[in-house]
Coordinates of C-alpha atoms and ligand atoms in Angstrom, one line a residue:
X1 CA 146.8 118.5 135.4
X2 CA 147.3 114.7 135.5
X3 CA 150.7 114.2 136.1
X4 CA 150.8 110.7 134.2
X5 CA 149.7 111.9 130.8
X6 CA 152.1 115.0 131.3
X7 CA 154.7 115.3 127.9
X8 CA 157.9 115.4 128.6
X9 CA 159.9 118.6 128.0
X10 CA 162.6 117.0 126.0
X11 CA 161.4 116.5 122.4
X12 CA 162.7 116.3 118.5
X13 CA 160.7 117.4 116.1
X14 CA 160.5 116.6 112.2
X15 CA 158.3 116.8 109.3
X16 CA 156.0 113.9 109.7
X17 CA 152.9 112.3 108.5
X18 CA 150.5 109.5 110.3
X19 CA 147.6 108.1 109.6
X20 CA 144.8 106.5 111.9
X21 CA 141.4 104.7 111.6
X22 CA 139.0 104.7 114.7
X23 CA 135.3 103.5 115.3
X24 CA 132.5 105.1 116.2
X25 CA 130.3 103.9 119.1
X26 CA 126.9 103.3 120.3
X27 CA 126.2 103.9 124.0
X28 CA 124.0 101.5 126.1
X29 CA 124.5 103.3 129.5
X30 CA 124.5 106.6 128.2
X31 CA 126.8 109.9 129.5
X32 CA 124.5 112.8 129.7
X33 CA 126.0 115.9 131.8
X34 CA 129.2 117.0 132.5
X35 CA 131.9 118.7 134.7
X36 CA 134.9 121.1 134.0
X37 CA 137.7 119.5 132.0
X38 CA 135.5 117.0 130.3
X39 CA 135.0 114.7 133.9
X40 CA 131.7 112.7 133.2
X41 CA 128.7 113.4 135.2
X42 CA 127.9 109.6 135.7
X43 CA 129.2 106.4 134.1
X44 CA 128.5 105.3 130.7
X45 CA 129.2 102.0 128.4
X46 CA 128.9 101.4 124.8
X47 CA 129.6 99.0 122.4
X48 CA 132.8 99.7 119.4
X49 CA 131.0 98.9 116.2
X50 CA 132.6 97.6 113.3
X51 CA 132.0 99.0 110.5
X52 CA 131.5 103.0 111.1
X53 CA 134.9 104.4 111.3
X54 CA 136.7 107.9 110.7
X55 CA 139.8 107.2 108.1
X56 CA 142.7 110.1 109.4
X57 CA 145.8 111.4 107.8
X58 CA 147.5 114.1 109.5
X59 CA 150.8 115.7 107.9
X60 CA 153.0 117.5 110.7
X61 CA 155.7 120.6 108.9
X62 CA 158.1 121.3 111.7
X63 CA 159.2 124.9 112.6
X64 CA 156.4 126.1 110.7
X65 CA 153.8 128.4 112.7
X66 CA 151.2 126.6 114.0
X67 CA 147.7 126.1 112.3
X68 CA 146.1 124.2 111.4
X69 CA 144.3 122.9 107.9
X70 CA 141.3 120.4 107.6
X71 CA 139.8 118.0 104.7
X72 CA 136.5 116.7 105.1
X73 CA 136.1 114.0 102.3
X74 CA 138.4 116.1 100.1
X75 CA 136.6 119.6 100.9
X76 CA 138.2 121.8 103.4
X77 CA 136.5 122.6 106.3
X78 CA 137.3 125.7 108.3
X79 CA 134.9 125.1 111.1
X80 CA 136.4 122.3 111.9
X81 CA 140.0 123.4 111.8
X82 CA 139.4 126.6 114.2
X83 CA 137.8 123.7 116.6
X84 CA 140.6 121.2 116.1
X85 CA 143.1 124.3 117.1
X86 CA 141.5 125.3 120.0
X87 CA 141.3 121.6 120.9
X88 CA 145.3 121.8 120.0
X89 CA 145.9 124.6 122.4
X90 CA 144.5 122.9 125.2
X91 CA 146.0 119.6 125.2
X92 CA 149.5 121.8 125.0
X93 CA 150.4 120.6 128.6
X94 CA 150.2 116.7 127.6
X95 CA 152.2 117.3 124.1
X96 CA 154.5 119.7 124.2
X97 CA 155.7 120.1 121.0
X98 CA 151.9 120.4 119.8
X99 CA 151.9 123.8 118.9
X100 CA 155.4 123.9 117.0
X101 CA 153.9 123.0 113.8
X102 CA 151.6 123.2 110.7
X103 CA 148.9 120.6 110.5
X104 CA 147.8 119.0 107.2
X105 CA 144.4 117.3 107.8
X106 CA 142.5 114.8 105.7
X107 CA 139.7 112.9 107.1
X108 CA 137.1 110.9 105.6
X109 CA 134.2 108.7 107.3
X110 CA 133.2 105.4 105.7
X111 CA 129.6 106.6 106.6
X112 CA 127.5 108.7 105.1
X113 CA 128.3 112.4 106.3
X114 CA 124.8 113.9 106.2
X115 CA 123.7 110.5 108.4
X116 CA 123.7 112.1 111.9
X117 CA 126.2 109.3 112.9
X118 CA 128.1 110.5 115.9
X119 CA 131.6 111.4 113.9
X120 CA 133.0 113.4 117.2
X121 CA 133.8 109.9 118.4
X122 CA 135.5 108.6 115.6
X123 CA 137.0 111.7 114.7
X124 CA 137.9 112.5 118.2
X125 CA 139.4 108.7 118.5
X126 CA 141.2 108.8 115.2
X127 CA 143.1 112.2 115.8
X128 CA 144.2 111.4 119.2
X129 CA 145.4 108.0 117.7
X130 CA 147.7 110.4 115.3
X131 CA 148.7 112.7 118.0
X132 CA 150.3 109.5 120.3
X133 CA 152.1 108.4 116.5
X134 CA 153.6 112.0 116.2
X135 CA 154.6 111.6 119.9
X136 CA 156.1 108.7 119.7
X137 CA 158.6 110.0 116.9
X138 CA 159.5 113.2 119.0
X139 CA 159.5 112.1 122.3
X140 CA 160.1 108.4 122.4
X141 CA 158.1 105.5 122.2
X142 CA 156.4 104.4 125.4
X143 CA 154.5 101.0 125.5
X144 CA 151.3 100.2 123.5
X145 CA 149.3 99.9 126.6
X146 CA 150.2 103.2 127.9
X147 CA 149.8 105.2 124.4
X148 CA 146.3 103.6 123.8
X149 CA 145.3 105.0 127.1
X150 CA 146.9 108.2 126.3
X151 CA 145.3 108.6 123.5
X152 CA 142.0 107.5 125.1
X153 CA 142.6 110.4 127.5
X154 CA 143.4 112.8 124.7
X155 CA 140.4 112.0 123.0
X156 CA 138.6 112.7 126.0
X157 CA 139.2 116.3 126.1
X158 CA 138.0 116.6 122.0
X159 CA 134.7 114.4 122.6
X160 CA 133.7 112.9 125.7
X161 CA 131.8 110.1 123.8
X162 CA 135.0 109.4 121.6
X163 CA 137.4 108.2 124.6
X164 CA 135.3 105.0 124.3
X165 CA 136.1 104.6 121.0
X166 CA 140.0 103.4 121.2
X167 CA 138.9 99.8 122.1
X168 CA 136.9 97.2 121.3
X169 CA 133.9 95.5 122.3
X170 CA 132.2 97.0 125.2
X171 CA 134.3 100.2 126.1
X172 CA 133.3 101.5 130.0
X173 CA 134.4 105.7 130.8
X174 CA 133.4 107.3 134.0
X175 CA 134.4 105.9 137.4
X176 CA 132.3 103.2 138.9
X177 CA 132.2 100.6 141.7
X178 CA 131.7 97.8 139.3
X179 CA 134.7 98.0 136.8
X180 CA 137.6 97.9 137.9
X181 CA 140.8 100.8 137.1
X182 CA 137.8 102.2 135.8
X183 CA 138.3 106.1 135.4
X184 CA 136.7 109.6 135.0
X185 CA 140.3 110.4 132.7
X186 CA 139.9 107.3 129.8
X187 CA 137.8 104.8 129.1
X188 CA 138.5 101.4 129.5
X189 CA 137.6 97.6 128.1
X190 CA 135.3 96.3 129.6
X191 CA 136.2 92.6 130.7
X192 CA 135.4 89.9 127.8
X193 CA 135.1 87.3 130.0
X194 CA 132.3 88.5 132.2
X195 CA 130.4 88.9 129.0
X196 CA 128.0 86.0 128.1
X197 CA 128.6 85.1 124.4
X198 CA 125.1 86.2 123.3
X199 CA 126.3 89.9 123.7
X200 CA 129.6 89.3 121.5
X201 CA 127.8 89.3 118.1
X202 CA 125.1 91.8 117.8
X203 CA 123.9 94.3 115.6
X204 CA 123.4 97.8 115.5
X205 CA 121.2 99.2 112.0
X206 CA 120.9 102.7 112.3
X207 CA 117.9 104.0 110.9
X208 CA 118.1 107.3 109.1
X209 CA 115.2 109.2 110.2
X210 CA 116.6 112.7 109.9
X211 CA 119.6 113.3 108.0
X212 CA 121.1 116.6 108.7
X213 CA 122.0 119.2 111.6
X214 CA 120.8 118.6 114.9
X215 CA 118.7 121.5 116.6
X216 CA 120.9 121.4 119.6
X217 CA 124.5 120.4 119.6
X218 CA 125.5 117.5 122.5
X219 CA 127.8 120.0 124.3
X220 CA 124.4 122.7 124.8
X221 CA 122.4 119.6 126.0
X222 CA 125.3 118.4 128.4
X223 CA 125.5 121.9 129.8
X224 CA 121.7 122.0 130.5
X225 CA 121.7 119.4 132.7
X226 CA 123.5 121.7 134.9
X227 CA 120.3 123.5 136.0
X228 CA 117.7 120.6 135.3
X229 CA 116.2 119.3 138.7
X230 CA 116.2 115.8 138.0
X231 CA 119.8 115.2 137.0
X232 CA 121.2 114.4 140.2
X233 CA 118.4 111.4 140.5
X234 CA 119.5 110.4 136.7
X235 CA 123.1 110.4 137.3
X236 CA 122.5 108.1 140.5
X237 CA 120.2 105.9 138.0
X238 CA 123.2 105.6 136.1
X239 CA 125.5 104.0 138.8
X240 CA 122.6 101.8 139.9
X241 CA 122.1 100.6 136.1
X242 CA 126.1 99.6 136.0
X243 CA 125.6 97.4 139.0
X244 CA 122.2 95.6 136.5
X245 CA 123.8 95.9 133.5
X246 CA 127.0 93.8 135.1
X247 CA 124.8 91.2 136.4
X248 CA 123.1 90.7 133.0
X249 CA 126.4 90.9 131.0
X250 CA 127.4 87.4 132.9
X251 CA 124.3 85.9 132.7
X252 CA 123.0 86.5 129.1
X253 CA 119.8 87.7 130.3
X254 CA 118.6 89.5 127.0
X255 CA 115.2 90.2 128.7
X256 CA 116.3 92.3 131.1
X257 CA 119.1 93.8 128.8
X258 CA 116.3 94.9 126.4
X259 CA 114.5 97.1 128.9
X260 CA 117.2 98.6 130.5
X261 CA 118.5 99.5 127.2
X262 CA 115.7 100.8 126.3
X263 CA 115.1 102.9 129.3
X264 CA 118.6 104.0 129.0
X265 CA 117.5 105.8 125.8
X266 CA 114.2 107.4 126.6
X267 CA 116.2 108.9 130.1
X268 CA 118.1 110.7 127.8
X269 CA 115.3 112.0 125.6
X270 CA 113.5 112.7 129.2
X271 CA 116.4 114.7 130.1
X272 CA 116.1 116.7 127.2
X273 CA 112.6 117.7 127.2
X274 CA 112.9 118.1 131.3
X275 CA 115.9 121.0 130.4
X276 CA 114.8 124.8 130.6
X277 CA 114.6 125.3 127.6
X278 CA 113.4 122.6 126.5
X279 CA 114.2 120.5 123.5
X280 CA 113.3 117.2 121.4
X281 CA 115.5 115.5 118.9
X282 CA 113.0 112.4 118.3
X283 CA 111.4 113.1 115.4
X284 CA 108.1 111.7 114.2
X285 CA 109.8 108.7 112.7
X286 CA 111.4 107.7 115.7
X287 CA 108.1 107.8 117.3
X288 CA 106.5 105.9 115.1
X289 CA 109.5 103.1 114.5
X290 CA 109.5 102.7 118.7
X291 CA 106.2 101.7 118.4
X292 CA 106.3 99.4 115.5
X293 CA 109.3 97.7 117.5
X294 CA 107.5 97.0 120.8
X295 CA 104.3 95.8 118.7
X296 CA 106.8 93.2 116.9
X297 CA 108.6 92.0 119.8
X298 CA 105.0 91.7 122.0
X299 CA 103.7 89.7 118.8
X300 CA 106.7 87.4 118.1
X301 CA 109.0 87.7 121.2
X302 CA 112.2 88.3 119.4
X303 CA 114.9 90.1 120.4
X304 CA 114.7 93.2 118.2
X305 CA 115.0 96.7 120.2
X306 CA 116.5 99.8 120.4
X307 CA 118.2 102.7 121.7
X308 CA 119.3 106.4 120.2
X309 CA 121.7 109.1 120.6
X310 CA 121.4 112.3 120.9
X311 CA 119.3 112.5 117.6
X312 CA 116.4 111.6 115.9
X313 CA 118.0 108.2 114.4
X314 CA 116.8 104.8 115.7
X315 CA 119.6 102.5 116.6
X316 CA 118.4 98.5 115.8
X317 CA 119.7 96.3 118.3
X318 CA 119.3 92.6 117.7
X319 CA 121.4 89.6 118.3
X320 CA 123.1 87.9 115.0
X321 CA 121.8 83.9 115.4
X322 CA 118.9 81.9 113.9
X323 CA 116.2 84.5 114.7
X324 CA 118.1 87.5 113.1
X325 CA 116.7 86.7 109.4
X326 CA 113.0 86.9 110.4
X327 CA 114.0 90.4 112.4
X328 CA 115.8 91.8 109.0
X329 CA 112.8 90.6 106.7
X330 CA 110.7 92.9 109.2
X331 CA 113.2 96.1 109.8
X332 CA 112.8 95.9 105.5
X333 CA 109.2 95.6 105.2
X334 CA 108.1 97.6 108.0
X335 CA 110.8 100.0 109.3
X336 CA 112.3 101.2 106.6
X337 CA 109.5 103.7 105.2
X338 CA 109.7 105.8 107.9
X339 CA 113.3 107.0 107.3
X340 CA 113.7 109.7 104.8
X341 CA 115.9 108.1 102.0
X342 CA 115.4 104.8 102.8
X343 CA 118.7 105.3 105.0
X344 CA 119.7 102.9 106.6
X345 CA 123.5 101.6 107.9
X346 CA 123.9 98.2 108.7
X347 CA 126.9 97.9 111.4
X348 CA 127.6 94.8 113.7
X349 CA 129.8 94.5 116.7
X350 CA 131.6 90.9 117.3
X351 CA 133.9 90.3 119.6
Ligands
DP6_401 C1 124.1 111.0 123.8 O1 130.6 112.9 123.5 O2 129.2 114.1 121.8 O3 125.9 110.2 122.6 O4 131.8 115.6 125.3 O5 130.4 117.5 124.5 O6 131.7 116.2 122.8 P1 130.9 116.1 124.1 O7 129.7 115.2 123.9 P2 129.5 113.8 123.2 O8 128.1 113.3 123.9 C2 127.6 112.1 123.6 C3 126.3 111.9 124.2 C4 125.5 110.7 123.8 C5 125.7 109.5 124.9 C6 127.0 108.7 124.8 O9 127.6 108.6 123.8 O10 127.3 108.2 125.9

């Protein structure tokens, strides 16, 4: 156990409720593969978008035998409790008092929930958010700094993914060379000032090409990189890209940003259909919108491009400026018939 994030022993409890909003994010360098206690296989980046976030109240009823009750959207959702007390259970060690309550849930996303937006991540982010308020009441408030990166730690152990999620802008987790205090245990921000003003106000539409379940959850596909020969090569890709990706962050180079974005996201689908057994998330749609994109940009040369997560949706990344208009006009015309309900979220990141 990490000695820093330990709780301490002495604590006052009392009936309580908190409420927290957190992001979702989008990953550019993505984290595919795992090790015991949530440690990251390899480095990853993403950016905090604005608009996609996971609204959280959580009511705490001291003395009260622990469980724990959840609210989807005003339904309750018992999948999601036995997962969030197990998740309770484990973070014990960090937050002492955790299990010497009841838990009153409510969450709601301002997304749509059949969208196949990552929620883990926001969820993840906005729960650990309420866990560090609670623990500030009962054991003492420690500085902002610190209980942000608690909380990024906490989150950790829920959702890999959603550690990233407790800051802003670009959000590095994973231990690597080029960032410094960088860490396997939290995420953390990514400098502003090494990042060339082009990247600070972008967008991200997410095209919904499949709305619904996912064939194979993210935690199956992490673990079958455990036995897939070409992860070790993929995780060193990873670290290499870091040391690209920071060069291109300080000069603006959107070229080059473009195709290792985009490579980013078709290693991860590679991965998948290079695991035994294995599996493909992309759906025709994505196919078809992937090719549609690289026909536009060859014909017009603008910035429009992509990446996706570990579904079948397309993520539309494009820099806000002059050119943006004629790349919306087109996403309109052209993309949009190949989602299913004409789905489409339009989310931004600026910084
Ligand atoms: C493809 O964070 O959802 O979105 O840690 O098992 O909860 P768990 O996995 P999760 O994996 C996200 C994978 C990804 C890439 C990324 O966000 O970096």
């Amino acid at each position: 156990m990490m000695n820093e994030f330990l709780g301490k022993q002495n604590f006052n409890i009392s009936n309580q409720t908190v409420s927290e909003s957190c992001p979702s994010n989008i990953a550019l360098i993505k984290y595919w593969g795992k090790y015991d206690n949530q440690i990251p296989a390899n480095p990853s980046i993403s950016y905090t978008l604005n608009h996609c976030k996971t609204n959280t109240s959580m009511e705490f009823l001291a003395d009260e035998k622990f469980s724990v009750q959840t609210f989807l959207g005003g339904k309750e959702e018992l999948k999601f409790a036995e997962k969030i007390e197990k998740y309770f259970k484990n973070i014990e060690g960090y937050l002492p008092w955790i299990l010497k309550g009841k838990y009153i849930i409510k969450t709601e996303n301002t997304f749509p929930h059949s969208s196949g937006i990552a929620s883990s991540a926001s969820g993840f982010g906005a729960i650990a958010k309420c866990l560090m308020d609670l623990d500030a009441q009962f054991s003492g408030k420690s500085d902002e700094d610190f209980k942000l990166k608690k909380a990024s730690f906490l989150a950790r152990l829920g959702s890999g993914s959603a550690c990233r999620s407790l800051y802003n802008g670009l959000v590095v987790w994973g231990k690597t060379a080029e960032v410094a205090e960088s860490s396997d245990l939290f995420a953390v921000q990514y400098p502003n000032e090494e990042i060339h003003s082009i990247f600070k106000n972008f967008n991200d539409w997410v095209l919904l090409i499949h709305e619904g379940e996912k064939s194979v959850s993210s935690t199956v596909g992490h673990g079958l990189m455990n036995t897939n020969p070409y992860a070790e090569k993929r995780f060193q890709e990873a670290h290499e890209n870091f040391k690209t990706l920071k060069e291109i962050l300080k000069n603006g180079d959107l070229q080059n940003f473009i195709q290792l974005v985009e490579h980013e996201a078709l290693t991860l689908h590679a991965m998948m259909m290079m695991s035994e057994p294995a599996f493909i998330l992309m759906k025709t749609g994505t196919l078809q919108v992937i090719n549609k994109i690289w026909e536009f940009r060859k014909e017009t040369n603008l910035p429009l491009f992509f990446t996706l997560d570990a579904g079948a949706n397309v993520h539309l990344l494009f820099p806000e400026n002059s050119d943006s208009e004629k790349i919306k006009e087109f996403i309109v015309k052209e993309l949009l018939q190949f989602t299913q309900n004409n789905g489409v979220v339009k989310d931004m990141m600026n910084f």
